[in-house]
């Protein structure tokens, strides 16, 4: 009987996965911007999951940054093609956007996905894309926001897997679990088992420091998946350390709705895209003010090889 129940459960999971995949496909058809050039399947590392897609910025609206977007899925699920609506939305606004896949549990555990994100970040800097050399802004949703934040704040991963890349120009986190202890929660304990005994290794809030990149932290007040205390604690820790951090909470928006609101035709739900663009434009203005002297180097502007 237990075997039959297990088989039925697996069939149910497969059916649910198929329904979710079909919904994602249809949503992307409706919510993705038209006319965006996409380069699919570039390799950034040795694993089969080390692939990324590049959404080329609309040259008519080019902004002085590019975005590395890390999707969520509880460190267990996710695929880069599901987030085409994010890539096309940002590219249509002049931001070349790179969306990588990364290794997932149970094939991987912490810090494997951190190493993957660092490799992808190094790729984003090492390739001179069609938009020219640009500083990189890290952006992520849910588990992806956790990965992006830890990559932005703990230089260990960048130094090991992207040693030639400078620190990120900024961090945009959507509904990120920055403050909880993943080694104690039943849903994440196994994923973060290597950090047991040293949970702060996996907690972005524990890495807040004065030289952290400027951060924009976004939450929906109707989020029942990731507690808003994560953003409140993280923003507080960054501010206390002397770093720039802004927290925005949107009424009537849930966990998934926060990232969905970036899509075409759904932006009436919350001004997520507008706030992200305003933040990135502000980073560019601040960088111009800091580098008014031509003798100074602009952080985050390095670029080497040519691709696309």
Tab-separated table of C-alpha atoms in Angstrom:
chain	number	residue	atom	x	y	z
A	1	UNK	CA	0.000	0.000	0.000
A	2	UNK	CA	2.771	2.405	0.880
A	3	UNK	CA	4.404	1.685	-2.484
A	4	UNK	CA	1.155	2.503	-4.282
A	5	UNK	CA	0.814	5.739	-2.319
A	6	UNK	CA	4.365	6.691	-3.237
A	7	UNK	CA	3.732	5.942	-6.904
A	8	UNK	CA	0.530	7.997	-6.864
A	9	UNK	CA	2.322	10.853	-5.137
A	10	UNK	CA	5.008	10.825	-7.816
A	11	UNK	CA	2.404	10.806	-10.564
A	12	UNK	CA	0.702	13.738	-8.861
A	13	UNK	CA	3.980	15.636	-8.674
A	14	UNK	CA	4.645	14.998	-12.356
A	15	UNK	CA	1.157	16.152	-13.314
A	16	UNK	CA	1.542	19.260	-11.179
A	17	UNK	CA	4.950	19.946	-12.718
A	18	UNK	CA	3.460	19.636	-16.199
A	19	UNK	CA	0.642	22.031	-15.304
A	20	UNK	CA	3.109	24.512	-13.820
A	21	UNK	CA	5.368	24.262	-16.875
A	22	UNK	CA	2.415	24.864	-19.197
A	23	UNK	CA	1.293	27.859	-17.112
A	24	UNK	CA	4.822	29.291	-17.226
A	25	UNK	CA	4.954	28.829	-20.990
A	26	UNK	CA	1.612	30.568	-21.520
A	27	UNK	CA	2.488	33.370	-19.104
A	28	UNK	CA	5.744	34.007	-20.938
A	29	UNK	CA	3.873	34.180	-24.250
A	30	UNK	CA	1.572	36.845	-22.813
A	31	UNK	CA	3.923	38.742	-20.476
A	32	UNK	CA	7.218	38.835	-22.392
A	33	UNK	CA	8.246	41.887	-24.373
A	34	UNK	CA	8.426	41.490	-28.150
A	35	UNK	CA	11.443	41.999	-30.376
A	36	UNK	CA	14.168	41.246	-27.821
A	37	UNK	CA	17.245	39.399	-29.098
A	38	UNK	CA	18.014	36.368	-26.907
A	39	UNK	CA	21.218	34.319	-26.981
A	40	UNK	CA	20.404	30.947	-25.424
A	41	UNK	CA	22.506	28.289	-23.765
A	42	UNK	CA	25.909	29.922	-23.321
A	43	UNK	CA	28.244	27.805	-21.170
A	44	UNK	CA	29.729	29.326	-18.029
A	45	UNK	CA	31.118	26.219	-16.294
A	46	UNK	CA	31.713	22.465	-16.552
A	47	UNK	CA	28.374	21.138	-15.240
A	48	UNK	CA	25.340	20.457	-17.414
A	49	UNK	CA	23.438	23.069	-15.356
A	50	UNK	CA	26.078	25.714	-16.107
A	51	UNK	CA	24.127	27.338	-18.928
A	52	UNK	CA	22.747	30.847	-19.240
A	53	UNK	CA	20.636	32.991	-21.535
A	54	UNK	CA	21.461	36.580	-22.482
A	55	UNK	CA	18.680	39.060	-23.212
A	56	UNK	CA	20.260	41.802	-25.277
A	57	UNK	CA	19.405	45.373	-24.299
A	58	UNK	CA	17.338	47.508	-26.623
A	59	UNK	CA	20.054	49.861	-27.970
A	60	UNK	CA	17.558	52.730	-28.113
A	61	UNK	CA	17.248	52.666	-24.310
A	62	UNK	CA	20.700	51.538	-23.244
A	63	UNK	CA	21.438	52.007	-19.544
A	64	UNK	CA	24.852	51.993	-17.886
A	65	UNK	CA	24.525	48.569	-16.268
A	66	UNK	CA	23.681	44.962	-16.971
A	67	UNK	CA	21.782	42.578	-14.716
A	68	UNK	CA	22.551	39.053	-13.540
A	69	UNK	CA	19.180	37.647	-12.447
A	70	UNK	CA	19.096	34.589	-10.170
A	71	UNK	CA	15.696	32.911	-10.032
A	72	UNK	CA	14.163	31.221	-6.997
A	73	UNK	CA	12.608	27.831	-6.357
A	74	UNK	CA	13.623	26.911	-2.831
A	75	UNK	CA	17.108	25.825	-3.989
A	76	UNK	CA	15.274	22.745	-5.389
A	77	UNK	CA	13.501	23.849	-8.569
A	78	UNK	CA	13.753	26.316	-11.402
A	79	UNK	CA	14.779	26.826	-15.007
A	80	UNK	CA	16.054	29.912	-16.744
A	81	UNK	CA	13.503	29.811	-19.565
A	82	UNK	CA	10.650	30.287	-17.057
A	83	UNK	CA	11.920	33.820	-16.433
A	84	UNK	CA	11.936	35.010	-20.002
A	85	UNK	CA	9.395	37.660	-18.998
A	86	UNK	CA	11.960	39.125	-16.582
A	87	UNK	CA	14.790	39.074	-19.100
A	88	UNK	CA	12.739	40.704	-21.850
A	89	UNK	CA	11.253	43.328	-19.495
A	90	UNK	CA	14.673	44.512	-18.364
A	91	UNK	CA	16.231	44.270	-21.828
A	92	UNK	CA	13.401	46.355	-23.293
A	93	UNK	CA	14.362	49.060	-20.805
A	94	UNK	CA	18.016	49.059	-21.880
A	95	UNK	CA	19.479	46.492	-19.479
A	96	UNK	CA	21.200	43.459	-20.950
A	97	UNK	CA	20.070	40.666	-18.639
A	98	UNK	CA	21.787	37.354	-17.971
A	99	UNK	CA	19.786	34.493	-16.447
A	100	UNK	CA	21.783	31.382	-15.462
A	101	UNK	CA	20.702	27.949	-14.407
A	102	UNK	CA	22.520	26.581	-11.363
A	103	UNK	CA	22.802	23.274	-9.548
A	104	UNK	CA	19.846	22.306	-7.364
A	105	UNK	CA	19.141	19.983	-4.435
A	106	UNK	CA	19.405	16.996	-4.153
A	107	UNK	CA	22.212	16.976	-6.738
A	108	UNK	CA	23.788	19.944	-4.981
A	109	UNK	CA	23.921	21.451	-1.512
A	110	UNK	CA	25.230	24.670	-0.051
A	111	UNK	CA	27.589	26.155	-1.155
A	112	UNK	CA	27.434	24.534	-4.615
A	113	UNK	CA	24.826	26.972	-5.937
A	114	UNK	CA	26.843	29.865	-4.517
A	115	UNK	CA	29.849	28.721	-6.503
A	116	UNK	CA	27.666	28.504	-9.618
A	117	UNK	CA	26.369	32.041	-9.120
A	118	UNK	CA	29.940	33.290	-8.728
A	119	UNK	CA	30.953	31.558	-11.964
A	120	UNK	CA	28.015	33.147	-13.782
A	121	UNK	CA	28.931	36.527	-12.305
A	122	UNK	CA	32.472	36.113	-13.578
A	123	UNK	CA	31.111	35.246	-17.014
A	124	UNK	CA	28.948	38.379	-16.993
A	125	UNK	CA	32.042	40.519	-16.460
A	126	UNK	CA	34.443	38.621	-18.711
A	127	UNK	CA	32.311	38.907	-21.835
A	128	UNK	CA	32.056	42.114	-23.794
A	129	UNK	CA	28.489	41.859	-24.999
A	130	UNK	CA	26.745	44.008	-27.572
A	131	UNK	CA	26.056	46.693	-24.958
A	132	UNK	CA	29.778	47.213	-24.279
A	133	UNK	CA	31.502	47.071	-20.882
A	134	UNK	CA	29.014	47.670	-18.091
A	135	UNK	CA	28.936	47.256	-14.300
A	136	UNK	CA	26.833	44.308	-13.142
A	137	UNK	CA	23.875	44.549	-10.784
A	138	UNK	CA	22.923	41.349	-8.968
A	139	UNK	CA	19.195	40.668	-8.844
A	140	UNK	CA	17.237	37.706	-7.558
A	141	UNK	CA	13.879	36.452	-6.360
A	142	UNK	CA	13.274	34.322	-3.255
A	143	UNK	CA	16.064	31.716	-2.982
A	144	UNK	CA	17.714	33.525	-5.870
A	145	UNK	CA	17.675	36.762	-3.868
A	146	UNK	CA	19.377	34.897	-1.014
A	147	UNK	CA	22.066	33.656	-3.417
A	148	UNK	CA	22.511	37.105	-4.972
A	149	UNK	CA	22.764	38.791	-1.563
A	150	UNK	CA	25.299	36.315	-0.204
A	151	UNK	CA	27.362	36.642	-3.381
A	152	UNK	CA	27.257	40.434	-3.063
A	153	UNK	CA	28.308	40.446	0.592
A	154	UNK	CA	30.648	37.486	1.060
A	155	UNK	CA	33.678	38.015	-1.225
A	156	UNK	CA	34.856	34.424	-0.716
A	157	UNK	CA	32.910	33.102	-3.703
A	158	UNK	CA	33.853	35.907	-6.063
A	159	UNK	CA	37.541	35.696	-5.115
A	160	UNK	CA	37.599	31.953	-5.771
A	161	UNK	CA	35.384	31.620	-8.851
A	162	UNK	CA	35.480	35.109	-10.398
A	163	UNK	CA	38.820	36.530	-9.252
A	164	UNK	CA	39.033	39.100	-12.048
A	165	UNK	CA	35.555	40.505	-11.463
A	166	UNK	CA	35.060	43.582	-9.262
A	167	UNK	CA	32.321	43.795	-6.628
A	168	UNK	CA	28.778	44.182	-7.972
A	169	UNK	CA	27.493	47.692	-8.592
A	170	UNK	CA	24.301	46.999	-6.671
A	171	UNK	CA	21.896	44.407	-5.301
A	172	UNK	CA	18.174	44.073	-6.022
A	173	UNK	CA	16.427	41.463	-3.912
A	174	UNK	CA	12.802	40.384	-4.331
A	175	UNK	CA	11.335	38.515	-1.344
A	176	UNK	CA	14.681	37.188	-0.176
A	177	UNK	CA	15.121	35.042	2.982
A	178	UNK	CA	18.191	36.910	4.212
A	179	UNK	CA	17.874	36.554	7.975
A	180	UNK	CA	16.463	33.093	8.732
A	181	UNK	CA	18.644	30.160	9.751
A	182	UNK	CA	18.384	27.622	6.895
A	183	UNK	CA	20.177	24.935	8.902
A	184	UNK	CA	17.243	24.623	11.312
A	185	UNK	CA	14.144	24.754	9.088
A	186	UNK	CA	12.790	21.365	8.001
A	187	UNK	CA	12.422	22.482	4.371
A	188	UNK	CA	16.040	23.652	4.072
A	189	UNK	CA	17.967	21.713	6.723
A	190	UNK	CA	19.285	19.071	4.332
A	191	UNK	CA	20.152	21.607	1.635
A	192	UNK	CA	22.266	23.629	4.056
A	193	UNK	CA	23.632	20.710	6.093
A	194	UNK	CA	27.257	21.623	5.250
A	195	UNK	CA	26.717	24.894	7.151
A	196	UNK	CA	25.383	23.203	10.289
A	197	UNK	CA	27.278	24.531	13.269
A	198	UNK	CA	28.205	27.674	11.316
A	199	UNK	CA	24.843	28.929	10.009
A	200	UNK	CA	26.056	32.498	9.533
A	201	UNK	CA	28.011	31.273	6.530
A	202	UNK	CA	24.631	30.989	4.800
A	203	UNK	CA	22.912	34.086	6.239
A	204	UNK	CA	23.366	37.307	4.238
A	205	UNK	CA	22.309	39.375	7.265
A	206	UNK	CA	25.424	38.169	9.091
A	207	UNK	CA	27.656	39.611	6.346
A	208	UNK	CA	26.372	43.194	6.416
A	209	UNK	CA	29.244	45.633	6.199
A	210	UNK	CA	29.948	49.265	5.347
A	211	UNK	CA	31.334	48.559	1.873
A	212	UNK	CA	28.373	46.427	0.790
A	213	UNK	CA	26.914	47.479	-2.561
A	214	UNK	CA	23.793	49.678	-2.444
A	215	UNK	CA	20.754	47.449	-1.990
A	216	UNK	CA	17.101	47.622	-2.971
A	217	UNK	CA	14.951	45.117	-1.070
A	218	UNK	CA	11.396	44.525	-2.278
A	219	UNK	CA	8.568	42.588	-0.601
A	220	UNK	CA	4.843	42.033	-0.972
A	221	UNK	CA	2.846	42.529	2.206
A	222	UNK	CA	0.710	39.509	1.278
A	223	UNK	CA	3.760	37.208	1.083
A	224	UNK	CA	3.077	34.073	3.139
A	225	UNK	CA	6.197	32.226	1.940
A	226	UNK	CA	9.093	34.439	3.057
A	227	UNK	CA	8.549	36.535	6.161
A	228	UNK	CA	9.025	40.273	5.719
A	229	UNK	CA	11.204	40.286	8.819
A	230	UNK	CA	13.966	39.034	6.512
A	231	UNK	CA	14.002	42.287	4.585
A	232	UNK	CA	13.487	44.430	7.659
A	233	UNK	CA	16.346	42.770	9.541
A	234	UNK	CA	18.633	42.817	6.497
A	235	UNK	CA	17.954	46.465	5.655
A	236	UNK	CA	18.500	47.356	9.308
A	237	UNK	CA	21.793	45.471	9.485
A	238	UNK	CA	23.077	47.097	6.287
A	239	UNK	CA	22.107	50.574	7.438
A	240	UNK	CA	23.647	50.014	10.862
A	241	UNK	CA	26.892	48.924	9.182
A	242	UNK	CA	26.931	52.114	7.129
A	243	UNK	CA	25.786	50.699	3.774
A	244	UNK	CA	22.992	52.111	1.611
A	245	UNK	CA	19.799	50.057	1.714
A	246	UNK	CA	16.208	50.790	0.791
A	247	UNK	CA	13.245	48.588	1.707
A	248	UNK	CA	9.949	48.819	-0.217
A	249	UNK	CA	6.825	46.830	0.630
A	250	UNK	CA	3.831	46.639	-1.721
A	251	UNK	CA	0.321	46.153	-0.457
A	252	UNK	CA	-1.788	43.318	-1.842
A	253	UNK	CA	1.158	41.531	-3.473
A	254	UNK	CA	2.248	37.996	-2.622
A	255	UNK	CA	5.454	36.028	-2.996
A	256	UNK	CA	5.119	35.030	-6.641
A	257	UNK	CA	3.105	38.121	-7.522
A	258	UNK	CA	6.104	40.284	-6.700
A	259	UNK	CA	8.220	38.920	-9.551
A	260	UNK	CA	5.223	38.389	-11.852
A	261	UNK	CA	4.525	42.138	-11.606
A	262	UNK	CA	7.626	42.715	-13.747
A	263	UNK	CA	5.860	41.124	-16.719
A	264	UNK	CA	4.137	42.993	-19.514
A	265	UNK	CA	0.457	43.498	-18.810
A	266	UNK	CA	0.780	42.796	-15.069
A	267	UNK	CA	2.660	45.898	-13.949
A	268	UNK	CA	-0.483	47.506	-12.601
A	269	UNK	CA	-0.156	45.134	-9.632
A	270	UNK	CA	2.916	46.938	-8.262
A	271	UNK	CA	5.568	49.330	-9.640
A	272	UNK	CA	8.342	46.753	-9.242
A	273	UNK	CA	9.927	47.375	-12.630
A	274	UNK	CA	9.811	51.145	-12.223
A	275	UNK	CA	11.432	50.956	-8.785
A	276	UNK	CA	14.170	48.642	-10.064
A	277	UNK	CA	14.921	50.965	-12.984
A	278	UNK	CA	14.977	54.033	-10.724
A	279	UNK	CA	17.407	52.267	-8.400
A	280	UNK	CA	19.753	51.238	-11.220
A	281	UNK	CA	19.630	54.705	-12.764
A	282	UNK	CA	20.565	56.090	-9.350
A	283	UNK	CA	23.579	53.786	-9.206
A	284	UNK	CA	24.748	55.134	-12.555
A	285	UNK	CA	24.358	58.739	-11.407
A	286	UNK	CA	26.276	58.047	-8.211
A	287	UNK	CA	29.055	56.308	-10.176
A	288	UNK	CA	29.370	59.315	-12.490
A	289	UNK	CA	29.692	61.662	-9.516
A	290	UNK	CA	32.349	59.480	-7.886
A	291	UNK	CA	34.371	59.236	-11.080
A	292	UNK	CA	34.188	62.842	-12.194
A	293	UNK	CA	37.995	62.886	-12.236
A	294	UNK	CA	39.273	61.114	-15.404
A	295	UNK	CA	42.265	59.802	-13.464
A	296	UNK	CA	40.096	57.544	-11.313
A	297	UNK	CA	39.021	54.042	-12.283
A	298	UNK	CA	35.342	53.250	-12.481
A	299	UNK	CA	34.511	50.232	-10.268
A	300	UNK	CA	32.779	47.411	-12.025
A	301	UNK	CA	33.641	48.454	-15.576
A	302	UNK	CA	36.208	45.777	-16.434
A	303	UNK	CA	35.575	43.581	-19.456
A	304	UNK	CA	37.795	41.245	-21.428
A	305	UNK	CA	36.805	38.733	-24.084
A	306	UNK	CA	34.241	39.281	-26.802
A	307	UNK	CA	31.042	37.264	-27.298
A	308	UNK	CA	27.765	37.695	-29.154
